[in-house]
CSV table of C-alpha atoms in Angstrom, one decimal:
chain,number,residue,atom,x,y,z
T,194,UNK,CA,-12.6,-16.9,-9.6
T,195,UNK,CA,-9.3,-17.2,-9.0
T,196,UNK,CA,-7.9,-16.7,-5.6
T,197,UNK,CA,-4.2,-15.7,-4.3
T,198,UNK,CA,-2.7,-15.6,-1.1
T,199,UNK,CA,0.8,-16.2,0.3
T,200,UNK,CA,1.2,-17.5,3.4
T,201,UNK,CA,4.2,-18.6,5.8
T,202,UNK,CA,4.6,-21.0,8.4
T,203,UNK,CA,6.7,-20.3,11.5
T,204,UNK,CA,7.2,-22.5,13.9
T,205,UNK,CA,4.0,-24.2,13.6
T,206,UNK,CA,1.9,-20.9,13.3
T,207,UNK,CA,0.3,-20.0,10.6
T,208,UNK,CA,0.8,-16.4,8.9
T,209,UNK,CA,-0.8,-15.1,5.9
T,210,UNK,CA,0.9,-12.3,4.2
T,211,UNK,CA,-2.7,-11.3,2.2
T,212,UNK,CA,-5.5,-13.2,0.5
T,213,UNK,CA,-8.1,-12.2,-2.2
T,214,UNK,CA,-8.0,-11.5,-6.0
T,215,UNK,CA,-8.2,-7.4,-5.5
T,216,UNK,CA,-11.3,-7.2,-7.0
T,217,UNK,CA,-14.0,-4.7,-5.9
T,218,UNK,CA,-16.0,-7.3,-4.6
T,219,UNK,CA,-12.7,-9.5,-3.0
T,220,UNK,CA,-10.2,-7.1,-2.5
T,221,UNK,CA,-6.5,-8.2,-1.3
T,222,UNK,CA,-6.5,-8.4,2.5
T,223,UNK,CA,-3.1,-7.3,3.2
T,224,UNK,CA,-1.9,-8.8,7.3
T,225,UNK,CA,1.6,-7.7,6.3
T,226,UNK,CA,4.3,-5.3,5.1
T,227,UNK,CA,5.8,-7.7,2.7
T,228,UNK,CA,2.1,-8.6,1.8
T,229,UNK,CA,1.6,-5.0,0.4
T,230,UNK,CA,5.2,-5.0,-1.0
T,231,UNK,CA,4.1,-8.2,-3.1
T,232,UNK,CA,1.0,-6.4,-4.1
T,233,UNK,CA,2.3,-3.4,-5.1
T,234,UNK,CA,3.6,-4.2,-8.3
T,235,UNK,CA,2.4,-3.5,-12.1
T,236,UNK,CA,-0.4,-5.4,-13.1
T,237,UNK,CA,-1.9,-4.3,-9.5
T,238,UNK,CA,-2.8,-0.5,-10.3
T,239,UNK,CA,-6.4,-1.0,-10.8
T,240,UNK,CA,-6.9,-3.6,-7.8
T,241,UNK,CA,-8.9,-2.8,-4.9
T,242,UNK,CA,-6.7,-3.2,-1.2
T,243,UNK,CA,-7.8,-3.4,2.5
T,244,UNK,CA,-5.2,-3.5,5.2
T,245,UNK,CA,-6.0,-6.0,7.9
T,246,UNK,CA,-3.1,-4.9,10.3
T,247,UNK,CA,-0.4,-2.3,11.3
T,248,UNK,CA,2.2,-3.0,8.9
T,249,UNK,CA,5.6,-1.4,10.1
T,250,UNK,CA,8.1,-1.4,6.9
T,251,UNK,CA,11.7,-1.0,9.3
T,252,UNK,CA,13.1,-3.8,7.8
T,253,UNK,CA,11.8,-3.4,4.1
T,254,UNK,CA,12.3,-1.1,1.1
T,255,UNK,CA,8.8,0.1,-0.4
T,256,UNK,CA,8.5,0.8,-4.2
T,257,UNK,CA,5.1,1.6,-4.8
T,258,UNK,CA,3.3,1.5,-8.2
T,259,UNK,CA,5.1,3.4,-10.9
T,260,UNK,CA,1.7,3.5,-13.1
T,261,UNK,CA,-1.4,5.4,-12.4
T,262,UNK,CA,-3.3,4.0,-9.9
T,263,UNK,CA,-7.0,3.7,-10.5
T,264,UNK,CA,-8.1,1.1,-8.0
T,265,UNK,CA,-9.1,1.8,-3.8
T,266,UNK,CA,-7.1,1.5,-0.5
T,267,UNK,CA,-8.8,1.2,2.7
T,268,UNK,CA,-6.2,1.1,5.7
T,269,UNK,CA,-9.5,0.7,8.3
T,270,UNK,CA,-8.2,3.1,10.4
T,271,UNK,CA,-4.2,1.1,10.3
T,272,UNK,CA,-0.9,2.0,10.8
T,273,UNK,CA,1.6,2.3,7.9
T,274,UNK,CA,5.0,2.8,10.0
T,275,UNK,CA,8.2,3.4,9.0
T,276,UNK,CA,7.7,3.8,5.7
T,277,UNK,CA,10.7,5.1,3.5
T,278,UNK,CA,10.8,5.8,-0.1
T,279,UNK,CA,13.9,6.1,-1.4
T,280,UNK,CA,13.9,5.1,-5.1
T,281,UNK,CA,12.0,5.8,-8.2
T,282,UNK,CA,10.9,8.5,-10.2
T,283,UNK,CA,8.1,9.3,-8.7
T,284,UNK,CA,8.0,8.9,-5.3
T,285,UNK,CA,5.1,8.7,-2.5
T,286,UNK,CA,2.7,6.3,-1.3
T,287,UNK,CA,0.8,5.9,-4.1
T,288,UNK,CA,2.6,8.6,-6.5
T,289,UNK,CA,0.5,8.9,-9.0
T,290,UNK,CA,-4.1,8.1,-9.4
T,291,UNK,CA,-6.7,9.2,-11.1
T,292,UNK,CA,-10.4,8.0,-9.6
T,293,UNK,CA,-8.6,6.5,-6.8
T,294,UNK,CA,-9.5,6.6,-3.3
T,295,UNK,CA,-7.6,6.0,-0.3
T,296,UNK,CA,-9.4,6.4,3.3
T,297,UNK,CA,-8.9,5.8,6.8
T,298,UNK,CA,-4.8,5.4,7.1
T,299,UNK,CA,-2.4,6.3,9.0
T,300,UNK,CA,1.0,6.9,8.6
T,301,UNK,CA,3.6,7.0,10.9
T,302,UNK,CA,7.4,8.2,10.4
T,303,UNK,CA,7.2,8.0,6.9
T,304,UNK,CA,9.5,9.9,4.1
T,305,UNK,CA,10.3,10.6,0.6
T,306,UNK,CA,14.6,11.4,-0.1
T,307,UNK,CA,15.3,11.7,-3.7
T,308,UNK,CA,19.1,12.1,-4.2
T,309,UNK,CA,20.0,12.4,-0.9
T,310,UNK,CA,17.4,15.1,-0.2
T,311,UNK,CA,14.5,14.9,1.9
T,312,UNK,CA,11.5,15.8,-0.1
T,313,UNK,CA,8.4,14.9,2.4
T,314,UNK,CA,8.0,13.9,5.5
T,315,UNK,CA,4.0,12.8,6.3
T,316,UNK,CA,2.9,13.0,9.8
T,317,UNK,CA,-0.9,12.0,9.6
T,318,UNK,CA,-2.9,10.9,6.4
T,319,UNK,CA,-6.7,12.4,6.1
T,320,UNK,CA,-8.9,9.8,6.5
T,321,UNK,CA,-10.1,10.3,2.6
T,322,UNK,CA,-8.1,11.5,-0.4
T,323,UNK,CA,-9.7,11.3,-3.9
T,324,UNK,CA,-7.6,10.8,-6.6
T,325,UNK,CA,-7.2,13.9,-9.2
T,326,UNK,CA,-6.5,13.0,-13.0
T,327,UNK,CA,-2.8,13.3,-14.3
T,328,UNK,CA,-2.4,16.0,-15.6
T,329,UNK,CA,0.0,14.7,-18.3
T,330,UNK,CA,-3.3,12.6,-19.3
């Protein structure tokens, strides 16, 4: 099984960014914001996620998937702050699932602008949404 992680060292400490293969039985462990930036890329859309940590994304730009999402995201009950979307077609957390399922995250001063426009602004997340199909499948 292979196994990935990326880790940093800072002065002596060491700091993992995530670990696991995102399968259902070892999903990514994301510690990070630029551990779920990483993750969220194509390839990733049917992975399986846990969030280990508050991430706060001030300093970062988040693109999230621009495929359908099939996999899972459990934020146990973490902190998604600052999140802004800004680019993209679609935009949102995860913009676009189908038998996906996201519980038990929070986010904190997030929002969408497309051209200039706010679009969404998300206060609090429920603690479970289930993924509807696309209806453009």
């Amino acid at each position: 099984m292979l196994m990935r992680s990326c880790t940093v060292t800072v002065k002596g400490v060491f700091l993992s960014h995530y670990s696991g293969d995102g399968s259902a039985e070892n999903p990514y462990l994301v510690y990070t914001a630029k551990g779920l930036s990483t993750l969220f890329v194509a390839g990733n859309e049917d992975k399986h996620f846990v969030l280990k940590a508050d991430l706060d994304f001030a300093d970062l730009e988040f693109i999230s998937f621009s495929e359908l999402f099939t996999g899972t995201f459990d934020g146990e009950g973490h902190k998604i702050k600052n999140l802004k979307m800004t680019s993209g077609a679609t935009l949102g957390f995860i913009p676009k699932m189908q038998n996906a399922r996201i519980t038990n995250v929070v986010f904190e001063d997030a929002t969408c602008t497309k051209d200039g426009t706010r679009t969404g602004k998300c206060k609090n997340c429920p603690q479970t949404i289930t993924g509807e199909p696309d209806p453009g499948s």
